[in-house]
Short mmCIF file of C-alpha atoms in Angstrom, two decimals:
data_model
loop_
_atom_site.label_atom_id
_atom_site.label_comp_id
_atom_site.label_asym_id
_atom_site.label_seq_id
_atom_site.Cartn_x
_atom_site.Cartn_y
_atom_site.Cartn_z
CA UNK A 532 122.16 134.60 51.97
CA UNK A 533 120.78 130.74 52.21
CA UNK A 534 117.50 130.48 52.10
CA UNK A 535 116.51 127.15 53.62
CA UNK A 536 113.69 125.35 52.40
CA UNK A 537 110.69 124.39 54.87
CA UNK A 538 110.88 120.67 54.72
CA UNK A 539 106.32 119.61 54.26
CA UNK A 540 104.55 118.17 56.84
CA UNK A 541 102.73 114.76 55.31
CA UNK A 542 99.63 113.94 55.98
CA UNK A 543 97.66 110.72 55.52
CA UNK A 544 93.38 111.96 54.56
CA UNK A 545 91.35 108.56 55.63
CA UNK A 546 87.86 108.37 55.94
CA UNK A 547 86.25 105.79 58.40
CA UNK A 548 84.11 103.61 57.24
CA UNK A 549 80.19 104.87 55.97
CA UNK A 550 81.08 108.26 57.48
CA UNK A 551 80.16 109.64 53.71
CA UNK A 552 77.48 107.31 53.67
CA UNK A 553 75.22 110.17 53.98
CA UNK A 554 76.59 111.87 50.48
CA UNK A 555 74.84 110.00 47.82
CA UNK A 556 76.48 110.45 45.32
CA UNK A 557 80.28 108.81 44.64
CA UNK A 558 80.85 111.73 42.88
CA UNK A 559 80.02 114.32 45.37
CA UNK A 560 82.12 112.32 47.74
CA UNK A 561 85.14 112.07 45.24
CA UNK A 562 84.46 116.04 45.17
CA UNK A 563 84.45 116.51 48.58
CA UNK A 564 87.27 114.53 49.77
CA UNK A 565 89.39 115.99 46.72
CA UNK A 566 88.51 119.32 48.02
CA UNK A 567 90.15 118.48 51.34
CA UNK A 568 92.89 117.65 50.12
CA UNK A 569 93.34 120.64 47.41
CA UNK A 570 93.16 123.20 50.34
CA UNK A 571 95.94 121.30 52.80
CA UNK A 572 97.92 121.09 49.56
CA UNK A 573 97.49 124.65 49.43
CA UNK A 574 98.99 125.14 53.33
CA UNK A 575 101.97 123.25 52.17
CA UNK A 576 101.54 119.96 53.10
CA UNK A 577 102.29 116.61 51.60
CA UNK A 578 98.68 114.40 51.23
CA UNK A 579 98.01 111.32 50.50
CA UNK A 580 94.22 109.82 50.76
CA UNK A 581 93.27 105.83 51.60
CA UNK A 582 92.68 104.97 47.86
CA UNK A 583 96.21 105.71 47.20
CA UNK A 584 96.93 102.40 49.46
CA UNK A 585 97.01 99.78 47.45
CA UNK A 586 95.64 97.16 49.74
CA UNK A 587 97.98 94.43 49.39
CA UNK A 588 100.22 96.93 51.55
CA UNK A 589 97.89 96.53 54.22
CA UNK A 590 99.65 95.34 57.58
CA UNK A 591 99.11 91.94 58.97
CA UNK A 592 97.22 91.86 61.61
CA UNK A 593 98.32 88.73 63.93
CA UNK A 594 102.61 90.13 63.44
CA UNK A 595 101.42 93.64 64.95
CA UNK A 596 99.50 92.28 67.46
CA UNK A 597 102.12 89.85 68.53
CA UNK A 598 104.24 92.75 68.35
CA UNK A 599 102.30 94.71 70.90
CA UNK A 600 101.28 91.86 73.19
CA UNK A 601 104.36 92.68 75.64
CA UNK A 602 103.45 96.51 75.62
CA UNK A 603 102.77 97.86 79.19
CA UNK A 604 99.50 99.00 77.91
CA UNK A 605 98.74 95.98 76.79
CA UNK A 606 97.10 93.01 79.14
CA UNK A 607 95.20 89.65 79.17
CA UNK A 608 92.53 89.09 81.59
CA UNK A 609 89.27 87.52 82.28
CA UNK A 610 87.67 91.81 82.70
CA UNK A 611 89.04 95.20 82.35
CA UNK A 612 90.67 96.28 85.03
CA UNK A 613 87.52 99.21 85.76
CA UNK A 614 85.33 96.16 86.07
CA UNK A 615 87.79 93.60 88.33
CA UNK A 616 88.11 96.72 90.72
CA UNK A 617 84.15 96.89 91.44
CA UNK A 618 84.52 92.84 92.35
CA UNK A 619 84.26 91.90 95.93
CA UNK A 620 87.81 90.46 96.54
CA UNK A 621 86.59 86.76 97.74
CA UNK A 622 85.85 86.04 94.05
CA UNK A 623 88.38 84.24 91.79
CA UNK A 624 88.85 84.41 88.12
CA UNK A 625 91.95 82.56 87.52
CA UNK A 626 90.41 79.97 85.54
CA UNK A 627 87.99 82.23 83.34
CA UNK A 628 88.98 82.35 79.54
CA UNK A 629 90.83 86.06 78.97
CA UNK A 630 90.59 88.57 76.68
CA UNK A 631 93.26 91.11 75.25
CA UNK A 632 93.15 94.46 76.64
CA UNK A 633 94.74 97.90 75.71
CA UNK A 634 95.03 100.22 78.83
CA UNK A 635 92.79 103.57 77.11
CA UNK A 636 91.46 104.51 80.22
CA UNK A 637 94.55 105.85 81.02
CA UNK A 638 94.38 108.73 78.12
CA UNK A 639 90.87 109.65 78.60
CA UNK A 640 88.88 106.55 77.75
CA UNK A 641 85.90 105.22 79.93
CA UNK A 642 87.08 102.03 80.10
CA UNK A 643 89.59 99.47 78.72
CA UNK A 644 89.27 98.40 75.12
CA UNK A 645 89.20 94.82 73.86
CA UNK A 646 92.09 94.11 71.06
CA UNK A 647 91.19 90.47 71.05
CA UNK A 648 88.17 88.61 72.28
CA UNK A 649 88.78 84.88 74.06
CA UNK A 650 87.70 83.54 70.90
CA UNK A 651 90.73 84.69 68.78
CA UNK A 652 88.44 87.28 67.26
CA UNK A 653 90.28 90.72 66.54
CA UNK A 654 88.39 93.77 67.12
CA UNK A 655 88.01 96.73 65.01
CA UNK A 656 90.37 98.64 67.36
CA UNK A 657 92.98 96.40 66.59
CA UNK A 658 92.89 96.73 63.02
CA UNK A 659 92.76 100.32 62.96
CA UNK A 660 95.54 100.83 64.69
CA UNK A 661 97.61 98.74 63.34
CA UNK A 662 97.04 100.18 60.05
CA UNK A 663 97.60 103.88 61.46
CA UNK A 664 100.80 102.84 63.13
CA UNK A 665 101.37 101.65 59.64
CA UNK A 666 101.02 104.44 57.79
CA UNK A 667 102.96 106.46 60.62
CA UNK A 668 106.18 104.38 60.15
CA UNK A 669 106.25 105.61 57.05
CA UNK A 670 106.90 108.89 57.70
CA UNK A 671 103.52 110.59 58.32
CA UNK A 672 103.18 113.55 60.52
CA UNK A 673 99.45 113.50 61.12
CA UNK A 674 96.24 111.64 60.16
CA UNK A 675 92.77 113.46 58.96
CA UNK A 676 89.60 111.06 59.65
CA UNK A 677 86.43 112.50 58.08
CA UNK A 678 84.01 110.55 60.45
CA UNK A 679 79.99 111.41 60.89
CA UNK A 680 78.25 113.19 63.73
CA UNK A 681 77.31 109.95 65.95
CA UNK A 682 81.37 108.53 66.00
CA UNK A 683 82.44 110.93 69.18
CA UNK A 684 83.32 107.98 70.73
CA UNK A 685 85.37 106.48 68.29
CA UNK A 686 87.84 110.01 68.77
CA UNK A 687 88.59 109.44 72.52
CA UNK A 688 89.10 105.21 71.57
CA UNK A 689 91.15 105.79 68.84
CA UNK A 690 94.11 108.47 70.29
CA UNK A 691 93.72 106.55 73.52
CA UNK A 692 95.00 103.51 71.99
CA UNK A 693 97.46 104.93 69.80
CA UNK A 694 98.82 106.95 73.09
CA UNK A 695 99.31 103.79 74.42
CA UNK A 696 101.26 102.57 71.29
CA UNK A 697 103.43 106.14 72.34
CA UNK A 698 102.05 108.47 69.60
CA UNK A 699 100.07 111.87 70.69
CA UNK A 700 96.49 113.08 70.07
CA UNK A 701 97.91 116.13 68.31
CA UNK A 702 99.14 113.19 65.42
CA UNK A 703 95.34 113.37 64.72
CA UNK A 704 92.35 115.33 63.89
CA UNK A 705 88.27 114.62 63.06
CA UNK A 706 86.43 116.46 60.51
CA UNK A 707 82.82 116.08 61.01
CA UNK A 708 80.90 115.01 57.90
CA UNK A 709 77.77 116.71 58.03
CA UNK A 710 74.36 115.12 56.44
CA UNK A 711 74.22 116.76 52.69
CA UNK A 712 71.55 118.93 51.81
CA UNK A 713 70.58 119.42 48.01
CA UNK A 714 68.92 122.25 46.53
CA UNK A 715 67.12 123.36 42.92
CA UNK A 716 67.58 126.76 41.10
CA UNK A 717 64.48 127.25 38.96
CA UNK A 718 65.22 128.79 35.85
CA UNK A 719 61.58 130.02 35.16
CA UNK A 720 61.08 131.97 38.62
CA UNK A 721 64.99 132.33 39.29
CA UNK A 722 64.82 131.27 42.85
CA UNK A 723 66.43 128.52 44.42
CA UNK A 724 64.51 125.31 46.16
CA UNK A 725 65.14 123.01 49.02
CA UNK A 726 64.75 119.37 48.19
CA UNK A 727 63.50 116.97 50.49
CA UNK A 728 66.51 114.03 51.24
CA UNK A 729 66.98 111.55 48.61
CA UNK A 730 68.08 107.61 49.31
CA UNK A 731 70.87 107.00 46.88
CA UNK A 732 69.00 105.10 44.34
CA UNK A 733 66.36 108.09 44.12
CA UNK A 734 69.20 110.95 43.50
CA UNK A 735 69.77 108.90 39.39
CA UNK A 736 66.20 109.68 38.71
CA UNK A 737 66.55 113.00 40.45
CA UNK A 738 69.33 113.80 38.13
CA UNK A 739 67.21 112.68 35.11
CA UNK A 740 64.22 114.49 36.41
CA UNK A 741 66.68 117.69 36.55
CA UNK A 742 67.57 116.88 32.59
CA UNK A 743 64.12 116.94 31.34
CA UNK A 744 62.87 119.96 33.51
CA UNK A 745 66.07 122.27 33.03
CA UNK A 746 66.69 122.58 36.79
CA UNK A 747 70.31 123.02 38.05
CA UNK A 748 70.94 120.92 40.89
CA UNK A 749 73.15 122.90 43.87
CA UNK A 750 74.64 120.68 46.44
CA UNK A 751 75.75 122.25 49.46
CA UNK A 752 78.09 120.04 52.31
CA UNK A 753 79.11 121.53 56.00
CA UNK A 754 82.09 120.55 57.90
CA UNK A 755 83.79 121.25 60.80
CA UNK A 756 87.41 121.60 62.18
#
């Protein structure tokens, strides 16, 4: 009998930018994202997490957006196209300076997103998905993002764009990042204390503070799927 082998699926573990900004600890966040990726390595996929891009291998920003540029999903104008349709028609535009547009609207989004402002600026759009499509060409099945509470919208801009670039939501899912909360176990009454939120700066002299008074620090972190 052949047995064949179940080929892994690989997935790429990012985190968006500041969305462990409320861990404070480097460590804790080392700890938490290497937990992540220990259990999907345990469900038999392949992982690989954003410091394991060296960033020289980042893509270039101007050839992928050139690249796009004749995309269906892709326009120049002076306005998104929700904001043209709510113009009275007697009122010309032809000479306004454009910006680059990416048709999201059309998987979901409120309105059109800017790639490219009239002033040749790129927006942060652009850049991130350039560098997903990136990482997708090279064989990726799915991406991860660990993002905080307050990004919602940054879920429905990001899949709508990449839809337009002709990948599917399914290639990605959120994991909510949760404000930590740190507790104290007491040695001398044995019982275990809330402590009130420390800045990053505090949580060094917390752990000092712990040293001298024998307490055992407890940190506790809550995500969602």
């Amino acid at each position: 009998m052949t047995v064949l082998s179940q080929e892994k699926s690989k997935i790429w573990l990012s985190i968006i930018e500041n969305s462990l900004a409320d861990i404070p600890s480097n460590y804790l966040r080392y700890s938490f994202v290497t937990a992540i990726k220990s259990i999907l390595e345990k469900c038999n996929y392949l992982v690989s997490t954003e410091s394991q891009n060296c960033k020289d291998n980042l893509p270039n920003i101007q050839i992928f957006f050139q690249s796009i540029q004749t995309n269906n999903q892709v326009y120049q104008a002076s306005m998104s196209r929700q904001i043209a349709a709510d113009l009275p028609t007697n009122i010309e535009l032809k000479d306004e300076p454009k910006d680059w547009f990416i048709k999201t609207a059309d998987f979901g989004d409120e309105y059109d997103r800017v790639l490219q402002h009239r002033d040749g600026e790129f927006t942060q759009l652009l850049e991130d998905i350039a560098r997903y499509h990136q990482i997708f060409q090279q064989g990726y099945d799915k991406i991860i993002l660990l993002r905080p509470p307050i990004y919602t919208g940054y879920d429905i801009q990001l899949t709508a764009a990449m839809q337009c670039l002709g990948y599917t939501k399914e290639q990605f899912q959120f994991i909510i990042v949760e404000p930590i909360k740190l507790y104290a176990f007491h040695k001398a009454n044995q019982k275990i204390h809330p402590l009130p939120d420390l800045a990053a700066e505090e949580l060094q002299r917390f752990r000092l503070l712990c040293n001298t008074v024998f307490l055992l620090p407890l940190s506790y972190h809550s995500f969602q799927l």
